[in-house]
Amino acid sequence: MTSTVFSHHALLSDGWASSVRITISHGSISGIEKGAVSSEGDVVVDFLTPAPGNLHSHAFQRAFSGLTERRGNPVDTFWTWREIMYRCALTIQPDELEVVAAQLYMEMLEAGFTRVGEFHYLHHDTDGRPYGNLAEMAERLIGASVQAGISMTMLPCFYAHGNFGGADPVAGQARFVNSLDSYASLIELTKNAISTVDGGEVGYAPHSLRAVSSEELAAVVGMGSGPIHMHVSEQMKEVSDCISWSGQRPIEWLMANADVDDRWCLIHATHQTEEELAMVLKSGAVVGLCPLTEGNLGDGVFAGQTHIGKGGAFGIGSDSNIRISLAQELSQLEYSQRLQLQNRNVLAGGEGSTGENLFCRAVAGSGQALNGSPALAIGNEASMISFNGKAAPWVNRGTLLDSWIFGMDQGPDRVWARGKVVVAEGRHTDRDRISASFQKVMKTIVARF
Ligand SMILES: [Zn+2]
């Protein structure tokens, strides 16, 4: 099946171009004509850009977004938040997960993400026993992605321990835990399940240095090709626990004990020395930044000026899914740097637009980390966003992304995921049905809190 889109301005892989006609065949871009004229049957838009992937999500956490913002301890921290997160994780049922995830993925599409990296660790039944189908929960998430129409890179998580040095998992982690054998089976089942879904990819996700031993990490990384995602150096307690265990900081240990390369996506990587930053840059790994979650959880500020300023790869993840906003993730990333450095346009990458630099770099980083191909180029997936210029006629292509990211609520007008229109006039095409199910299920989930 072939369709065509004519855009007055399009952000191609080599920059903005005028009067661009894009041909889409079977979900991919099969033709790009610059300086074209529109033809009958074209969808005509004002501005067209690629759509980045969201490289880090825990879908079930969308169910308690906004419900942990009251102080429950003398000092609330990431670790007290984690207790509440475990309460939700311990009770959510497979059909509830699918409904919550469908709502979440719909919101991601409306925000401009067309692929999700689902870092999935909620594997087993509430008592920790595997479901009859080991991949039951993974299949529910894949089902949700199909309902919403988002492309998925499924990252089944390997989780075996409660802390550094192979400590036993705690009761709240019972649903997460696999042996290496059961994890290998889970990967195979997940690959089978996703093989029938357009654009589906599978990667490997050793949860963190807290949750895997060094032998297990090597085994998981050696299981096959595909992206490797891992939480690392998110919290200072994690850094000090790692030093107590090994004498090294988390990234320092990882770089010394694993062949970290461009297959890897280091989620957060918040707390780093200059030496660690240099090693990450040299490795070619993508840093998975989750600015809204990192702010919400009080993680710390990533050294964006150093890593991004030196050309390091990065992408954006919504992680805890506290709020789904690609624009706000990018502005928060820049603002965290401004607040710390008392400076402006820190991540502009030269004299150009800060928003455009952040956006284009996030597109490239998410493609690398999720095995996607989001840039507008022939052969790539036709995953694109359009913006309606009539909403703000003073905005031109040079100011479009800055206006969206820093200035206005006006978001994507239309979103294509693998060639299919999933958002029109800013609204998901199946929003009514998906959100009605979500509202019903949330009543049950919240009643259990
Ligand atoms: Zn995470």
Coordinates of C-alpha atoms and ligand atoms in Angstrom, one line a residue:
M1 CA 0.0 0.0 0.0
T2 CA 1.3 3.4 -1.0
S3 CA 0.5 6.9 0.3
T4 CA 2.0 10.3 -0.1
V5 CA 2.6 13.3 2.1
F6 CA 3.5 16.8 0.9
S7 CA 5.1 19.1 3.4
H8 CA 5.9 22.8 2.9
H9 CA 9.0 22.2 5.1
A10 CA 10.5 18.9 6.1
L11 CA 13.4 18.1 8.5
L12 CA 15.3 15.5 6.5
S13 CA 18.4 13.7 7.6
D14 CA 20.6 16.4 6.0
G15 CA 18.5 19.3 7.3
W16 CA 15.4 21.3 6.4
A17 CA 14.2 21.3 2.9
S18 CA 11.2 23.0 1.1
S19 CA 8.3 21.5 -0.7
V20 CA 9.1 17.9 0.1
R21 CA 6.9 15.0 -1.2
I22 CA 7.4 11.7 0.7
T23 CA 6.1 8.4 -0.6
I24 CA 5.3 5.7 1.9
S25 CA 5.2 2.0 0.9
H26 CA 4.5 -0.8 3.4
G27 CA 5.3 1.4 6.4
S28 CA 8.7 2.6 5.0
I29 CA 9.8 5.7 3.2
S30 CA 10.2 4.7 -0.5
G31 CA 10.6 8.2 -2.0
I32 CA 11.7 11.7 -1.1
E33 CA 11.4 14.5 -3.6
K34 CA 12.6 18.0 -2.8
G35 CA 11.2 21.1 -4.5
A36 CA 8.2 19.1 -5.5
V37 CA 4.6 20.2 -6.1
S38 CA 1.7 18.6 -4.3
S39 CA -0.5 16.2 -6.2
E40 CA -4.1 15.1 -5.8
G41 CA -4.3 12.6 -3.0
D42 CA -1.3 13.9 -1.0
V43 CA -1.8 14.6 2.7
V44 CA -0.6 18.3 2.8
V45 CA 1.1 19.5 6.0
D46 CA 3.1 22.6 7.0
F47 CA 6.1 21.1 8.9
L48 CA 7.2 17.5 8.9
T49 CA 9.9 16.0 11.2
P50 CA 11.0 12.6 12.2
A51 CA 9.7 11.1 15.4
P52 CA 12.1 9.9 18.1
G53 CA 11.7 6.7 20.0
N54 CA 11.1 6.8 23.8
L55 CA 14.0 4.7 24.9
H56 CA 13.0 3.9 28.5
S57 CA 9.6 3.0 29.9
H58 CA 8.1 1.0 32.7
A59 CA 4.5 0.9 31.6
F60 CA 2.9 -0.2 34.8
Q61 CA 4.2 2.9 36.6
R62 CA 1.8 5.0 34.6
A63 CA -0.9 3.6 37.0
F64 CA 0.4 5.6 40.0
S65 CA 1.5 8.8 38.2
G66 CA 0.7 11.8 40.5
L67 CA -0.1 9.6 43.5
T68 CA 3.3 9.7 45.2
E69 CA 3.6 13.5 45.6
R70 CA 2.7 13.7 49.3
R71 CA 5.5 13.4 51.9
G72 CA 5.1 10.1 53.7
N73 CA 8.4 10.1 55.6
P74 CA 10.6 12.7 57.4
V75 CA 12.6 12.7 54.2
D76 CA 11.2 11.2 51.0
T77 CA 13.7 9.8 48.6
F78 CA 14.0 7.5 45.5
W79 CA 14.0 4.6 48.0
T80 CA 10.8 5.6 49.8
W81 CA 9.2 6.1 46.3
R82 CA 10.4 2.6 45.4
E83 CA 8.3 1.1 48.2
I84 CA 5.2 2.6 46.8
M85 CA 6.2 1.5 43.3
Y86 CA 6.6 -2.1 44.6
R87 CA 3.1 -1.9 46.2
C88 CA 1.7 -1.2 42.7
A89 CA 4.0 -3.7 41.1
L90 CA 2.9 -6.4 43.5
T91 CA -0.8 -6.3 42.6
I92 CA -1.3 -5.3 39.0
Q93 CA -2.9 -8.1 36.9
P94 CA -2.1 -9.0 33.3
D95 CA -5.4 -7.6 31.9
E96 CA -4.9 -4.4 33.9
L97 CA -1.3 -4.0 32.7
E98 CA -2.5 -4.2 29.1
V99 CA -5.1 -1.5 29.6
V100 CA -2.7 0.8 31.4
A101 CA 0.0 0.3 28.8
A102 CA -2.4 0.9 25.9
Q103 CA -3.3 4.3 27.5
L104 CA 0.3 5.1 28.0
Y105 CA 1.4 4.2 24.5
M106 CA -1.4 6.3 23.1
E107 CA -0.2 9.2 25.1
M108 CA 3.3 8.7 23.9
L109 CA 2.1 8.8 20.2
E110 CA 0.2 12.0 20.9
A111 CA 3.4 13.4 22.5
G112 CA 5.4 12.6 19.3
F113 CA 7.1 9.3 20.2
T114 CA 6.5 6.5 17.7
R115 CA 8.6 3.7 19.2
V116 CA 8.9 2.6 22.8
G117 CA 11.7 0.8 24.5
E118 CA 9.8 -1.1 27.2
F119 CA 12.2 -2.1 30.0
H120 CA 10.0 -4.9 31.3
Y121 CA 10.6 -6.5 34.7
L122 CA 7.2 -7.4 35.9
H123 CA 7.3 -11.0 34.7
H124 CA 5.6 -13.3 37.2
D125 CA 2.3 -13.7 39.1
T126 CA 1.8 -11.8 42.3
D127 CA 3.2 -14.6 44.5
G128 CA 6.3 -14.7 42.3
R129 CA 5.4 -17.9 40.5
P130 CA 5.8 -17.9 36.8
Y131 CA 2.5 -17.7 34.8
G132 CA 1.7 -20.7 32.7
N133 CA 3.1 -18.7 29.8
L134 CA 6.4 -17.3 31.0
A135 CA 6.0 -14.3 28.6
E136 CA 2.4 -13.6 29.7
M137 CA 3.1 -10.0 30.8
A138 CA 5.5 -9.3 27.9
E139 CA 2.7 -10.4 25.5
R140 CA 0.3 -8.1 27.3
L141 CA 2.6 -5.2 26.7
I142 CA 3.1 -6.2 23.1
G143 CA -0.7 -6.4 22.8
A144 CA -1.0 -2.9 24.2
S145 CA 1.6 -1.6 21.6
V146 CA -0.5 -3.1 18.8
Q147 CA -3.7 -1.6 20.2
A148 CA -2.1 1.9 20.3
G149 CA -0.1 1.5 17.1
I150 CA 3.3 2.3 18.6
S151 CA 6.4 0.4 17.4
M152 CA 8.0 -1.6 20.2
T153 CA 11.5 -2.6 21.2
M154 CA 10.9 -5.0 24.0
L155 CA 13.6 -5.2 26.6
P156 CA 12.9 -8.1 28.9
C157 CA 14.8 -7.4 32.1
F158 CA 17.1 -9.9 33.9
Y159 CA 16.8 -9.4 37.6
A160 CA 18.2 -11.8 40.2
H161 CA 19.4 -10.0 43.3
G162 CA 18.4 -7.4 45.9
N163 CA 21.8 -5.6 46.0
F164 CA 25.4 -5.6 45.1
G165 CA 27.4 -8.8 45.7
G166 CA 24.5 -11.2 44.9
A167 CA 22.3 -10.4 47.8
D168 CA 19.0 -12.2 47.9
P169 CA 16.0 -10.3 46.4
V170 CA 13.5 -8.8 48.9
A171 CA 9.8 -9.8 48.9
G172 CA 8.8 -6.8 46.8
Q173 CA 11.0 -8.1 44.0
A174 CA 9.4 -11.6 43.7
R175 CA 7.7 -10.8 40.4
F176 CA 10.9 -9.7 38.8
V177 CA 13.3 -12.6 39.4
N178 CA 14.5 -15.1 36.8
S179 CA 17.3 -17.7 36.6
L180 CA 19.5 -17.4 33.5
D181 CA 17.7 -20.4 32.0
S182 CA 14.2 -19.0 32.5
Y183 CA 15.4 -15.6 31.2
A184 CA 16.7 -17.3 28.0
S185 CA 13.3 -19.0 27.6
L186 CA 11.6 -15.6 28.2
I187 CA 13.7 -14.0 25.5
E188 CA 12.8 -16.8 23.0
L189 CA 9.1 -16.6 23.8
T190 CA 9.2 -12.8 23.5
K191 CA 11.0 -13.0 20.1
N192 CA 8.3 -15.4 18.9
A193 CA 5.5 -13.1 20.2
I194 CA 6.9 -10.0 18.6
S195 CA 7.9 -11.6 15.3
T196 CA 4.3 -11.2 14.1
V197 CA 4.3 -7.4 14.9
D198 CA 5.5 -4.9 12.4
G199 CA 8.7 -3.2 13.5
G200 CA 9.0 -5.3 16.7
E201 CA 12.5 -5.6 18.1
V202 CA 13.9 -7.4 21.2
G203 CA 16.9 -6.4 23.3
Y204 CA 18.5 -7.4 26.6
A205 CA 18.2 -5.6 29.8
P206 CA 20.3 -6.6 32.8
H207 CA 18.4 -4.4 35.3
S208 CA 21.4 -2.8 37.2
L209 CA 24.6 -3.7 38.9
R210 CA 22.5 -4.2 42.1
A211 CA 20.3 -6.9 40.5
V212 CA 22.9 -9.0 38.5
S213 CA 26.2 -10.6 39.4
S214 CA 29.2 -10.1 37.2
E215 CA 28.8 -13.7 35.9
E216 CA 25.1 -13.1 35.1
L217 CA 25.9 -9.9 33.4
A218 CA 28.4 -11.6 31.1
A219 CA 25.9 -14.4 30.3
V220 CA 23.0 -12.0 29.5
V221 CA 25.2 -9.8 27.3
G222 CA 26.4 -12.9 25.4
M223 CA 22.9 -14.3 24.7
G224 CA 22.5 -12.7 21.3
S225 CA 22.7 -9.5 19.2
G226 CA 20.4 -6.6 19.8
P227 CA 20.5 -3.6 22.1
I228 CA 21.6 -3.9 25.7
H229 CA 20.0 -1.5 28.2
M230 CA 21.0 -1.1 31.9
H231 CA 20.2 1.3 34.7
V232 CA 23.4 2.7 36.0
S233 CA 24.6 5.3 38.5
E234 CA 21.1 6.9 39.0
Q235 CA 21.4 7.5 42.8
M236 CA 24.3 8.4 45.1
K237 CA 23.4 5.5 47.4
E238 CA 23.9 3.2 44.4
V239 CA 27.4 4.8 43.8
S240 CA 28.4 4.4 47.5
D241 CA 27.1 0.8 47.7
C242 CA 29.0 0.0 44.5
I243 CA 32.2 1.4 46.0
S244 CA 31.7 -0.6 49.2
W245 CA 31.2 -3.7 47.2
S246 CA 33.9 -3.4 44.5
G247 CA 36.1 -0.4 45.4
Q248 CA 34.9 1.2 42.1
R249 CA 32.0 3.5 41.0
P250 CA 29.3 1.9 38.9
I251 CA 30.4 3.2 35.5
E252 CA 34.0 2.7 36.3
W253 CA 33.2 -1.0 37.3
L254 CA 31.1 -1.5 34.2
M255 CA 33.7 -0.2 31.8
A256 CA 36.4 -2.4 33.4
N257 CA 34.3 -5.5 33.4
A258 CA 32.1 -5.4 30.3
D259 CA 32.7 -4.6 26.6
V260 CA 30.5 -1.6 26.6
D261 CA 30.0 -0.4 23.0
D262 CA 27.4 1.1 20.7
R263 CA 25.0 -1.7 21.4
W264 CA 24.6 -0.4 24.9
C265 CA 22.2 2.2 26.4
L266 CA 23.2 3.4 29.8
I267 CA 20.0 4.5 31.5
H268 CA 20.5 7.7 33.6
A269 CA 24.3 7.6 34.1
T270 CA 23.6 10.6 36.3
H271 CA 26.6 10.5 38.7
Q272 CA 29.9 10.4 36.8
T273 CA 33.4 11.6 37.3
E274 CA 35.2 13.3 34.3
E275 CA 37.1 10.0 33.8
E276 CA 33.8 8.1 33.6
L277 CA 32.3 10.6 31.2
A278 CA 35.3 10.2 28.9
M279 CA 34.9 6.4 29.0
V280 CA 31.2 6.6 28.1
L281 CA 31.9 9.0 25.3
K282 CA 34.7 6.7 23.9
S283 CA 32.5 3.6 24.1
G284 CA 29.9 5.0 21.7
A285 CA 27.1 3.9 24.1
V286 CA 23.9 5.9 24.1
V287 CA 23.0 7.6 27.4
G288 CA 19.3 7.2 28.2
L289 CA 18.2 10.4 29.9
C290 CA 14.8 10.6 31.6
P291 CA 14.7 14.2 32.7
L292 CA 11.2 14.4 34.1
T293 CA 11.6 11.2 36.1
E294 CA 15.1 12.1 37.2
G295 CA 13.7 15.4 38.5
N296 CA 10.6 13.8 40.0
L297 CA 12.8 11.3 41.9
G298 CA 15.5 13.7 42.9
D299 CA 18.2 11.7 41.1
G300 CA 20.7 14.5 40.3
V301 CA 21.8 16.4 37.2
F302 CA 23.4 14.7 34.3
A303 CA 26.6 16.3 32.9
G304 CA 24.9 17.3 29.7
Q305 CA 27.3 20.1 28.8
T306 CA 30.2 17.6 28.8
H307 CA 28.6 14.6 27.2
I308 CA 26.2 16.3 24.7
G309 CA 28.6 19.2 24.2
K310 CA 31.3 16.7 23.0
G311 CA 29.0 14.9 20.7
G312 CA 28.0 12.0 22.9
A313 CA 24.9 10.0 21.9
F314 CA 21.8 10.3 24.0
G315 CA 18.1 9.7 23.8
I316 CA 15.0 10.4 25.9
G317 CA 13.0 8.0 28.1
S318 CA 9.9 8.7 30.1
D319 CA 10.9 6.0 32.6
S320 CA 8.4 6.2 35.5
N321 CA 5.8 7.8 33.1
I322 CA 5.0 10.5 35.6
R323 CA 4.1 12.7 32.6
I324 CA 4.2 12.0 28.9
S325 CA 5.7 15.0 27.1
L326 CA 8.5 14.8 24.7
A327 CA 8.7 18.6 24.6
Q328 CA 8.9 18.8 28.4
E329 CA 11.5 16.1 28.6
L330 CA 13.8 18.1 26.3
S331 CA 13.2 21.5 27.9
Q332 CA 13.8 19.9 31.4
L333 CA 17.1 18.5 30.1
E334 CA 18.2 22.0 29.0
Y335 CA 16.8 23.7 32.1
S336 CA 18.6 21.4 34.5
Q337 CA 21.9 22.5 32.8
R338 CA 20.9 26.2 33.0
L339 CA 20.0 26.0 36.7
Q340 CA 23.3 24.3 37.5
L341 CA 25.6 26.4 35.3
Q342 CA 23.7 29.7 35.5
N343 CA 23.9 30.0 31.7
R344 CA 21.5 29.7 28.7
N345 CA 21.3 27.6 25.6
V346 CA 23.8 25.2 27.1
L347 CA 23.0 22.3 24.8
A348 CA 22.6 24.2 21.6
G349 CA 25.7 22.5 20.1
G350 CA 27.0 25.6 18.3
E351 CA 25.1 28.7 17.4
G352 CA 22.0 27.1 16.1
S353 CA 18.7 26.3 17.8
T354 CA 18.8 24.5 21.1
G355 CA 15.5 22.8 20.6
E356 CA 16.5 21.5 17.1
N357 CA 19.9 20.2 18.3
L358 CA 18.3 18.4 21.2
F359 CA 15.5 17.0 19.1
C360 CA 17.7 15.8 16.2
R361 CA 20.2 14.2 18.6
A362 CA 17.4 12.5 20.5
V363 CA 16.1 11.1 17.2
A364 CA 19.5 9.7 16.3
G365 CA 20.2 8.3 19.8
S366 CA 16.8 6.6 20.0
G367 CA 17.4 5.0 16.6
Q368 CA 20.7 3.6 17.8
A369 CA 19.4 2.4 21.2
L370 CA 16.2 0.8 19.9
N371 CA 17.2 -0.7 16.6
G372 CA 14.8 1.8 14.9
S373 CA 15.4 4.0 11.9
P374 CA 13.6 7.2 12.7
A375 CA 15.3 9.7 10.4
L376 CA 13.4 10.9 7.3
A377 CA 15.5 9.0 4.7
I378 CA 14.7 6.4 2.0
G379 CA 14.4 2.9 3.4
N380 CA 13.7 4.1 6.9
E381 CA 10.4 3.5 8.8
A382 CA 7.8 6.2 8.0
S383 CA 7.5 7.4 11.6
M384 CA 6.9 11.1 11.4
I385 CA 5.3 14.1 13.1
S386 CA 3.6 17.1 11.4
F387 CA 2.9 20.5 12.9
N388 CA 0.1 22.8 11.8
G389 CA 1.6 26.3 11.0
K390 CA -1.8 28.0 11.2
A391 CA -1.8 27.7 15.0
A392 CA 1.1 30.1 15.2
P393 CA 1.7 31.7 11.8
W394 CA 4.7 33.7 13.0
V395 CA 6.7 30.5 13.6
N396 CA 9.0 29.4 10.8
R397 CA 11.0 26.3 10.4
G398 CA 14.0 27.9 12.1
T399 CA 12.0 28.5 15.3
L400 CA 9.5 25.6 15.1
L401 CA 11.2 23.2 17.5
D402 CA 12.2 25.9 20.0
S403 CA 8.7 27.2 20.0
W404 CA 7.3 23.7 20.6
I405 CA 9.8 22.6 23.2
F406 CA 10.2 25.8 25.2
G407 CA 7.3 28.0 24.3
M408 CA 3.9 26.6 23.5
D409 CA 1.6 23.8 24.4
Q410 CA 0.7 23.3 20.8
G411 CA 2.1 19.8 20.0
P412 CA 2.2 17.5 17.0
D413 CA -0.9 17.8 14.7
R414 CA -0.5 14.4 13.0
V415 CA 1.6 11.4 13.8
W416 CA 2.5 8.5 11.5
A417 CA 3.8 5.3 13.0
R418 CA 5.3 3.0 10.3
G419 CA 3.3 4.8 7.7
K420 CA -0.1 4.7 9.5
V421 CA -1.7 7.8 10.8
V422 CA -2.3 7.2 14.5
V423 CA -2.8 10.8 15.7
A424 CA -4.9 13.3 13.7
E425 CA -5.5 16.9 14.8
G426 CA -3.5 16.2 18.0
R427 CA -5.7 13.3 19.1
H428 CA -5.1 9.5 18.9
T429 CA -7.5 7.9 16.4
D430 CA -8.7 5.4 19.0
R431 CA -8.6 7.6 22.1
D432 CA -12.2 7.2 23.2
R433 CA -12.1 3.5 23.4
I434 CA -8.6 3.2 24.9
S435 CA -9.2 5.9 27.6
A436 CA -12.7 4.5 28.5
S437 CA -11.0 1.1 29.4
F438 CA -8.2 2.9 31.2
Q439 CA -10.6 4.9 33.4
K440 CA -12.5 1.8 34.4
V441 CA -9.4 -0.1 35.3
M442 CA -7.8 2.8 37.2
K443 CA -10.8 2.7 39.6
T444 CA -9.8 -0.8 40.6
I445 CA -6.1 -0.1 40.8
V446 CA -6.4 3.0 42.9
A447 CA -8.9 1.3 45.3
R448 CA -6.1 -1.1 46.2
F449 CA -3.6 1.6 47.1
Ligands
ZN1 ZN 14.0 2.8 34.8

